[in-house]
C-alpha cells in the first residue's frame, strides 16, 4: 500500500469543510440526548438547541463546528472560508447561545453530554480563542463558562474514571479540556484536570489493554489514557508513568494495540465507529511517539503502527 501523507493540505481542508457545512444545519434525522421532564420540554431540535441542532446529535454538531473553526484558522483563504464565517455570524449569536445555556440549566440535565460533549465544547472554545477575530469566542463564552463550571462541580465528586472506548471515556474529555485551560490561561482549571488525572490514573501500571477492541469503540481506552497523562503531566513525570503503564512496548505488547481493527459494515453506525478507533489510535501513537527521548527504541515501532492504523481499509 502506498504511503499516506498525514499533512493537511488546502484541498483536503476544503473537502472536510464542505462535509461539515452540509450537516451542521441539517436538523433531521436527530437523536436527542436530554431528559424530558414534562410535555412542556418537547421541542424540535432547533428549538432545543438553537446553535447545535444539526449533525444527528448535539456533540457531533459541536465537533463539526470545531472542525470548521480549525480549518478556518489553518486556511483562512480557502474557498469555504466565507461560508464558514457566514455560518458563525448566523449561528453564534448572543440570543442563540443563551438558548443553549438554558438547556443546561434544566434541573434534570445535570449530566447532559457528560463528559464527551463537554470536552468538545471546550475544544471548540479553545479554537475560537485562537482566531484573529475573537468575537465568536466572546459570544460563546457564557456557554463555555457553564461547561467549565460543570467540570469543576463534577470532577471532585467522581471517585472513579470511566474506562471505555466510547463517549463516556473520561480521559478523552480531560484531554480536550486541557487545551481550553491552556489557551484561556486558566491555571486553576488546569490544575484540577491534572490532579484528577493523577488521582484516576496515576497508579495504573502494566496495562493489559484487556477488552480492546470492543464492537463499537472509537477510542482506545489504553492509549487515550496515556495521551491524557502526556498532555497533563510534566514531561519527566509522564516519562516515568508511561514506562510503568506500558512497560512492554518495545516488544510490541500488548499485541492488540498494535493490530488495526477491521470494519465489517460502514452502513451500521455503531460498527462504523471502528474507523474512528483506527484514526484515534493513529493520533495517540504519533503523539506518544513524539514525547519519547531521541533515540528511544520504541519510537520506530510506534510511528510505524500509527501509519498502519491511519491507512487501514476494510477488506471484509
Short mmCIF file of C-alpha atoms in Angstrom, two decimals:
data_model
loop_
_atom_site.label_atom_id
_atom_site.label_comp_id
_atom_site.label_asym_id
_atom_site.label_seq_id
_atom_site.Cartn_x
_atom_site.Cartn_y
_atom_site.Cartn_z
CA UNK A 1 0.00 0.00 0.00
CA UNK A 2 1.36 3.44 -0.89
CA UNK A 3 2.33 5.71 1.97
CA UNK A 4 -0.33 8.20 3.02
CA UNK A 5 0.60 11.77 3.88
CA UNK A 6 -0.52 12.97 7.31
CA UNK A 7 -0.16 16.65 6.40
CA UNK A 8 -3.42 18.51 5.97
CA UNK A 9 -3.49 20.40 2.67
CA UNK A 10 -5.94 23.01 1.41
CA UNK A 11 -7.74 20.60 -0.94
CA UNK A 12 -8.44 18.17 1.91
CA UNK A 13 -9.41 21.05 4.18
CA UNK A 14 -11.90 22.26 1.58
CA UNK A 15 -13.41 18.79 1.28
CA UNK A 16 -13.74 18.42 5.05
CA UNK A 17 -15.26 21.89 5.34
CA UNK A 18 -17.92 21.11 2.75
CA UNK A 19 -18.84 17.91 4.57
CA UNK A 20 -19.34 19.77 7.86
CA UNK A 21 -21.16 22.68 6.26
CA UNK A 22 -23.52 20.14 4.74
CA UNK A 23 -24.68 18.78 8.08
CA UNK A 24 -24.27 21.25 10.96
CA UNK A 25 -27.56 22.93 9.96
CA UNK A 26 -29.31 19.71 8.91
CA UNK A 27 -31.95 19.30 11.61
CA UNK A 28 -33.11 15.76 10.85
CA UNK A 29 -32.50 12.93 11.49
CA UNK A 30 -31.83 13.86 15.09
CA UNK A 31 -31.06 11.85 18.23
CA UNK A 32 -31.96 13.84 21.37
CA UNK A 33 -29.80 13.36 24.43
CA UNK A 34 -31.56 15.43 27.08
CA UNK A 35 -34.21 14.41 29.60
CA UNK A 36 -37.82 15.49 29.06
CA UNK A 37 -39.25 16.35 32.47
CA UNK A 38 -42.72 17.15 31.13
CA UNK A 39 -44.65 17.75 27.93
CA UNK A 40 -43.52 21.38 28.02
CA UNK A 41 -39.96 20.18 27.32
CA UNK A 42 -40.94 18.66 23.96
CA UNK A 43 -39.49 20.86 21.22
CA UNK A 44 -37.90 20.47 17.83
CA UNK A 45 -34.09 20.10 17.72
CA UNK A 46 -33.72 23.70 16.53
CA UNK A 47 -35.85 24.96 19.42
CA UNK A 48 -33.97 22.86 22.00
CA UNK A 49 -30.52 23.63 20.61
CA UNK A 50 -30.56 26.97 18.78
CA UNK A 51 -26.91 26.64 17.73
CA UNK A 52 -26.05 22.93 17.78
CA UNK A 53 -29.22 21.35 16.39
CA UNK A 54 -27.72 19.60 13.35
CA UNK A 55 -25.46 16.62 12.62
CA UNK A 56 -27.71 13.95 14.22
CA UNK A 57 -26.81 14.80 17.85
CA UNK A 58 -25.52 17.68 19.95
CA UNK A 59 -21.90 16.63 20.40
CA UNK A 60 -21.50 15.77 16.72
CA UNK A 61 -22.69 19.24 15.81
CA UNK A 62 -20.30 20.81 18.31
CA UNK A 63 -17.29 19.00 16.93
CA UNK A 64 -18.46 19.82 13.41
CA UNK A 65 -18.21 23.49 14.42
CA UNK A 66 -14.80 22.79 15.95
CA UNK A 67 -13.55 21.31 12.69
CA UNK A 68 -14.81 24.33 10.77
CA UNK A 69 -13.13 26.71 13.21
CA UNK A 70 -9.92 24.71 12.99
CA UNK A 71 -9.93 24.68 9.19
CA UNK A 72 -10.69 28.40 9.10
CA UNK A 73 -7.74 29.11 11.38
CA UNK A 74 -5.43 26.92 9.29
CA UNK A 75 -6.62 28.02 5.84
CA UNK A 76 -8.31 31.45 6.11
CA UNK A 77 -8.18 31.98 2.33
CA UNK A 78 -9.71 28.66 1.26
CA UNK A 79 -12.87 28.78 -0.84
CA UNK A 80 -15.10 27.59 2.02
CA UNK A 81 -13.84 30.29 4.40
CA UNK A 82 -16.57 32.80 3.61
CA UNK A 83 -19.26 30.16 4.10
CA UNK A 84 -17.78 29.22 7.48
CA UNK A 85 -17.69 32.85 8.58
CA UNK A 86 -21.28 33.33 7.40
CA UNK A 87 -22.36 30.26 9.41
CA UNK A 88 -20.69 31.59 12.55
CA UNK A 89 -22.26 35.04 12.06
CA UNK A 90 -25.66 33.41 11.56
CA UNK A 91 -25.48 30.91 14.40
CA UNK A 92 -23.07 32.14 17.06
CA UNK A 93 -25.25 34.98 18.32
CA UNK A 94 -25.88 36.01 21.94
CA UNK A 95 -29.53 35.00 21.77
CA UNK A 96 -28.87 31.55 20.35
CA UNK A 97 -26.04 30.89 22.79
CA UNK A 98 -28.40 31.90 25.62
CA UNK A 99 -30.80 29.25 24.32
CA UNK A 100 -28.05 26.64 24.53
CA UNK A 101 -27.29 27.73 28.09
CA UNK A 102 -30.95 27.40 29.05
CA UNK A 103 -30.97 23.68 28.22
CA UNK A 104 -28.07 23.10 30.61
CA UNK A 105 -29.94 24.91 33.37
CA UNK A 106 -32.85 22.48 33.41
CA UNK A 107 -32.72 20.52 36.70
CA UNK A 108 -32.76 17.09 35.03
CA UNK A 109 -29.96 17.91 32.60
CA UNK A 110 -27.12 17.86 35.09
CA UNK A 111 -25.45 15.02 33.17
CA UNK A 112 -26.35 16.18 29.66
CA UNK A 113 -23.42 15.37 27.32
CA UNK A 114 -21.11 14.47 30.22
CA UNK A 115 -18.22 14.18 29.58
CA UNK A 116 -17.84 13.85 25.79
CA UNK A 117 -19.89 16.85 24.70
CA UNK A 118 -18.39 18.93 27.49
CA UNK A 119 -14.91 18.19 26.22
CA UNK A 120 -15.82 19.03 22.63
CA UNK A 121 -17.48 22.30 23.60
CA UNK A 122 -14.29 23.38 25.36
CA UNK A 123 -12.22 22.24 22.38
CA UNK A 124 -14.39 24.45 20.15
CA UNK A 125 -13.97 27.33 22.61
CA UNK A 126 -10.20 26.87 22.53
CA UNK A 127 -10.13 27.00 18.73
CA UNK A 128 -12.25 30.15 18.68
CA UNK A 129 -9.86 31.71 21.21
CA UNK A 130 -7.04 31.23 18.69
CA UNK A 131 -8.84 33.04 15.86
CA UNK A 132 -7.80 36.51 14.74
CA UNK A 133 -11.44 37.52 15.10
CA UNK A 134 -12.29 36.69 18.71
CA UNK A 135 -15.89 37.86 18.61
CA UNK A 136 -17.15 34.29 18.26
CA UNK A 137 -15.18 33.15 21.30
CA UNK A 138 -16.65 36.07 23.23
CA UNK A 139 -20.17 35.22 22.09
CA UNK A 140 -19.78 31.56 23.08
CA UNK A 141 -18.26 32.48 26.47
CA UNK A 142 -21.47 32.15 28.56
CA UNK A 143 -21.84 28.53 27.43
CA UNK A 144 -18.10 27.93 27.81
CA UNK A 145 -18.29 29.20 31.38
CA UNK A 146 -21.16 26.83 32.15
CA UNK A 147 -19.22 23.85 30.85
CA UNK A 148 -16.13 24.78 32.85
CA UNK A 149 -18.37 25.07 35.90
CA UNK A 150 -19.82 21.62 35.17
CA UNK A 151 -16.32 20.17 35.11
CA UNK A 152 -15.41 21.97 38.34
CA UNK A 153 -18.50 20.61 40.08
CA UNK A 154 -18.28 17.08 38.70
CA UNK A 155 -14.59 16.13 38.87
CA UNK A 156 -14.14 16.35 42.66
CA UNK A 157 -17.21 14.13 43.10
CA UNK A 158 -16.15 11.46 40.60
CA UNK A 159 -14.29 8.83 42.59
CA UNK A 160 -13.58 6.65 39.56
CA UNK A 161 -12.78 7.18 35.89
CA UNK A 162 -14.77 5.61 33.07
CA UNK A 163 -12.55 3.31 31.00
CA UNK A 164 -14.45 2.60 27.80
CA UNK A 165 -13.83 3.26 24.14
CA UNK A 166 -16.92 5.39 23.59
CA UNK A 167 -18.44 8.73 24.60
CA UNK A 168 -18.29 8.11 28.34
CA UNK A 169 -14.48 7.87 28.43
CA UNK A 170 -13.24 10.37 30.99
CA UNK A 171 -9.61 10.56 29.81
CA UNK A 172 -10.64 11.88 26.40
CA UNK A 173 -12.73 14.64 27.98
CA UNK A 174 -9.86 15.70 30.24
CA UNK A 175 -7.53 15.72 27.24
CA UNK A 176 -9.77 18.10 25.28
CA UNK A 177 -10.48 20.29 28.30
CA UNK A 178 -6.74 20.72 28.87
CA UNK A 179 -6.43 22.50 25.53
CA UNK A 180 -9.03 25.03 26.60
CA UNK A 181 -7.45 25.55 30.01
CA UNK A 182 -4.10 26.33 28.41
CA UNK A 183 -5.49 28.50 25.62
CA UNK A 184 -7.60 30.51 28.05
CA UNK A 185 -4.77 30.73 30.59
CA UNK A 186 -6.93 29.19 33.32
CA UNK A 187 -4.29 27.70 35.61
CA UNK A 188 -6.76 26.78 38.34
CA UNK A 189 -8.85 24.74 35.94
CA UNK A 190 -5.77 23.09 34.50
CA UNK A 191 -4.60 22.05 37.96
CA UNK A 192 -7.99 20.48 38.61
CA UNK A 193 -7.69 18.50 35.38
CA UNK A 194 -4.13 17.41 36.19
CA UNK A 195 -4.93 16.46 39.77
CA UNK A 196 -7.98 14.50 38.63
CA UNK A 197 -5.95 12.61 36.02
CA UNK A 198 -3.30 11.82 38.61
CA UNK A 199 -5.94 10.62 41.06
CA UNK A 200 -7.71 8.47 38.49
CA UNK A 201 -4.78 7.08 36.53
CA UNK A 202 -1.58 7.80 38.44
CA UNK A 203 -1.22 4.33 39.95
CA UNK A 204 -2.00 2.39 36.74
CA UNK A 205 0.81 0.02 35.79
CA UNK A 206 1.39 -2.78 33.24
CA UNK A 207 -1.88 -2.17 31.44
CA UNK A 208 -3.01 -5.33 29.60
CA UNK A 209 -5.35 -3.44 27.22
CA UNK A 210 -7.91 -6.09 28.05
CA UNK A 211 -11.16 -5.86 26.13
CA UNK A 212 -9.78 -3.83 23.22
CA UNK A 213 -11.28 -3.52 20.78
CA UNK A 214 -14.95 -3.72 21.60
CA UNK A 215 -17.55 -3.75 18.87
CA UNK A 216 -18.34 -0.03 18.72
CA UNK A 217 -15.19 1.63 20.10
CA UNK A 218 -13.86 4.80 18.56
CA UNK A 219 -11.25 5.35 21.26
CA UNK A 220 -8.61 3.08 22.73
CA UNK A 221 -9.18 3.26 26.46
CA UNK A 222 -5.50 2.44 26.95
CA UNK A 223 -3.94 4.86 24.51
CA UNK A 224 -6.23 7.78 25.27
CA UNK A 225 -5.40 7.40 28.95
CA UNK A 226 -1.72 7.63 28.06
CA UNK A 227 -2.35 10.65 25.81
CA UNK A 228 -4.33 12.33 28.59
CA UNK A 229 -1.45 11.85 31.02
CA UNK A 230 1.08 13.04 28.44
CA UNK A 231 -0.93 16.23 27.98
CA UNK A 232 -1.42 16.98 31.67
CA UNK A 233 1.73 15.78 33.46
CA UNK A 234 5.15 17.43 33.37
CA UNK A 235 7.35 15.66 30.81
CA UNK A 236 9.59 13.98 33.37
CA UNK A 237 6.68 12.71 35.43
CA UNK A 238 4.94 11.43 32.33
CA UNK A 239 8.03 9.53 31.17
CA UNK A 240 8.20 7.65 34.48
CA UNK A 241 4.46 6.95 34.43
CA UNK A 242 4.47 5.81 30.78
CA UNK A 243 7.33 3.35 31.32
CA UNK A 244 5.31 1.75 34.11
CA UNK A 245 1.95 1.91 32.33
CA UNK A 246 3.08 0.15 29.13
CA UNK A 247 6.40 -1.49 30.07
CA UNK A 248 6.47 -3.94 27.12
CA UNK A 249 6.01 -1.56 24.21
CA UNK A 250 9.49 -2.29 22.84
CA UNK A 251 8.33 -5.90 22.36
CA UNK A 252 5.07 -4.63 20.78
CA UNK A 253 2.97 -5.79 23.67
CA UNK A 254 0.05 -5.73 24.34
CA UNK A 255 -0.27 -7.07 20.81
CA UNK A 256 -3.89 -5.98 20.35
CA UNK A 257 -2.81 -2.32 20.50
CA UNK A 258 -0.54 -2.91 17.51
CA UNK A 259 -3.22 -4.53 15.33
CA UNK A 260 -5.52 -2.25 13.31
CA UNK A 261 -9.18 -3.18 13.55
CA UNK A 262 -11.44 -4.38 10.73
CA UNK A 263 -14.70 -2.60 9.96
CA UNK A 264 -17.34 -5.04 8.85
CA UNK A 265 -20.21 -2.74 7.84
CA UNK A 266 -19.87 1.01 7.46
CA UNK A 267 -23.63 1.35 6.95
CA UNK A 268 -24.06 0.39 10.63
CA UNK A 269 -23.50 3.49 12.76
CA UNK A 270 -22.05 1.57 15.69
CA UNK A 271 -19.74 -0.72 13.72
CA UNK A 272 -18.54 2.29 11.71
CA UNK A 273 -17.16 3.69 14.98
CA UNK A 274 -14.25 1.31 14.44
CA UNK A 275 -12.95 3.53 11.64
CA UNK A 276 -12.66 6.17 14.34
CA UNK A 277 -10.78 3.75 16.56
CA UNK A 278 -8.11 3.27 13.91
CA UNK A 279 -7.81 7.01 13.37
CA UNK A 280 -7.77 7.94 17.06
CA UNK A 281 -5.20 5.22 17.75
CA UNK A 282 -3.04 6.68 14.98
CA UNK A 283 -3.30 10.11 16.62
CA UNK A 284 -2.36 8.73 20.05
CA UNK A 285 0.54 6.63 18.73
CA UNK A 286 2.00 9.63 16.88
CA UNK A 287 1.60 11.96 19.84
CA UNK A 288 3.06 9.48 22.31
CA UNK A 289 5.97 8.65 20.00
CA UNK A 290 6.89 12.34 19.76
CA UNK A 291 7.12 12.51 23.54
CA UNK A 292 9.93 9.91 23.64
CA UNK A 293 13.56 10.96 24.05
CA UNK A 294 15.78 11.00 20.96
CA UNK A 295 16.97 7.51 20.06
CA UNK A 296 14.32 5.69 22.08
CA UNK A 297 13.94 2.22 20.51
CA UNK A 298 10.16 2.39 20.87
CA UNK A 299 9.86 5.36 18.52
CA UNK A 300 10.13 3.43 15.27
CA UNK A 301 7.54 0.76 16.05
CA UNK A 302 5.10 3.34 17.47
CA UNK A 303 5.46 5.51 14.36
CA UNK A 304 5.03 2.52 12.03
CA UNK A 305 1.92 1.32 13.80
CA UNK A 306 0.47 4.84 13.72
CA UNK A 307 0.86 4.84 9.95
CA UNK A 308 -0.62 1.36 9.70
CA UNK A 309 -3.72 2.41 11.64
CA UNK A 310 -4.18 5.57 9.59
CA UNK A 311 -4.06 3.59 6.33
CA UNK A 312 -6.36 0.79 7.42
CA UNK A 313 -9.04 -0.15 4.88
CA UNK A 314 -11.71 -2.79 5.33
CA UNK A 315 -11.13 -5.99 3.38
CA UNK A 316 -14.27 -7.68 4.64
#
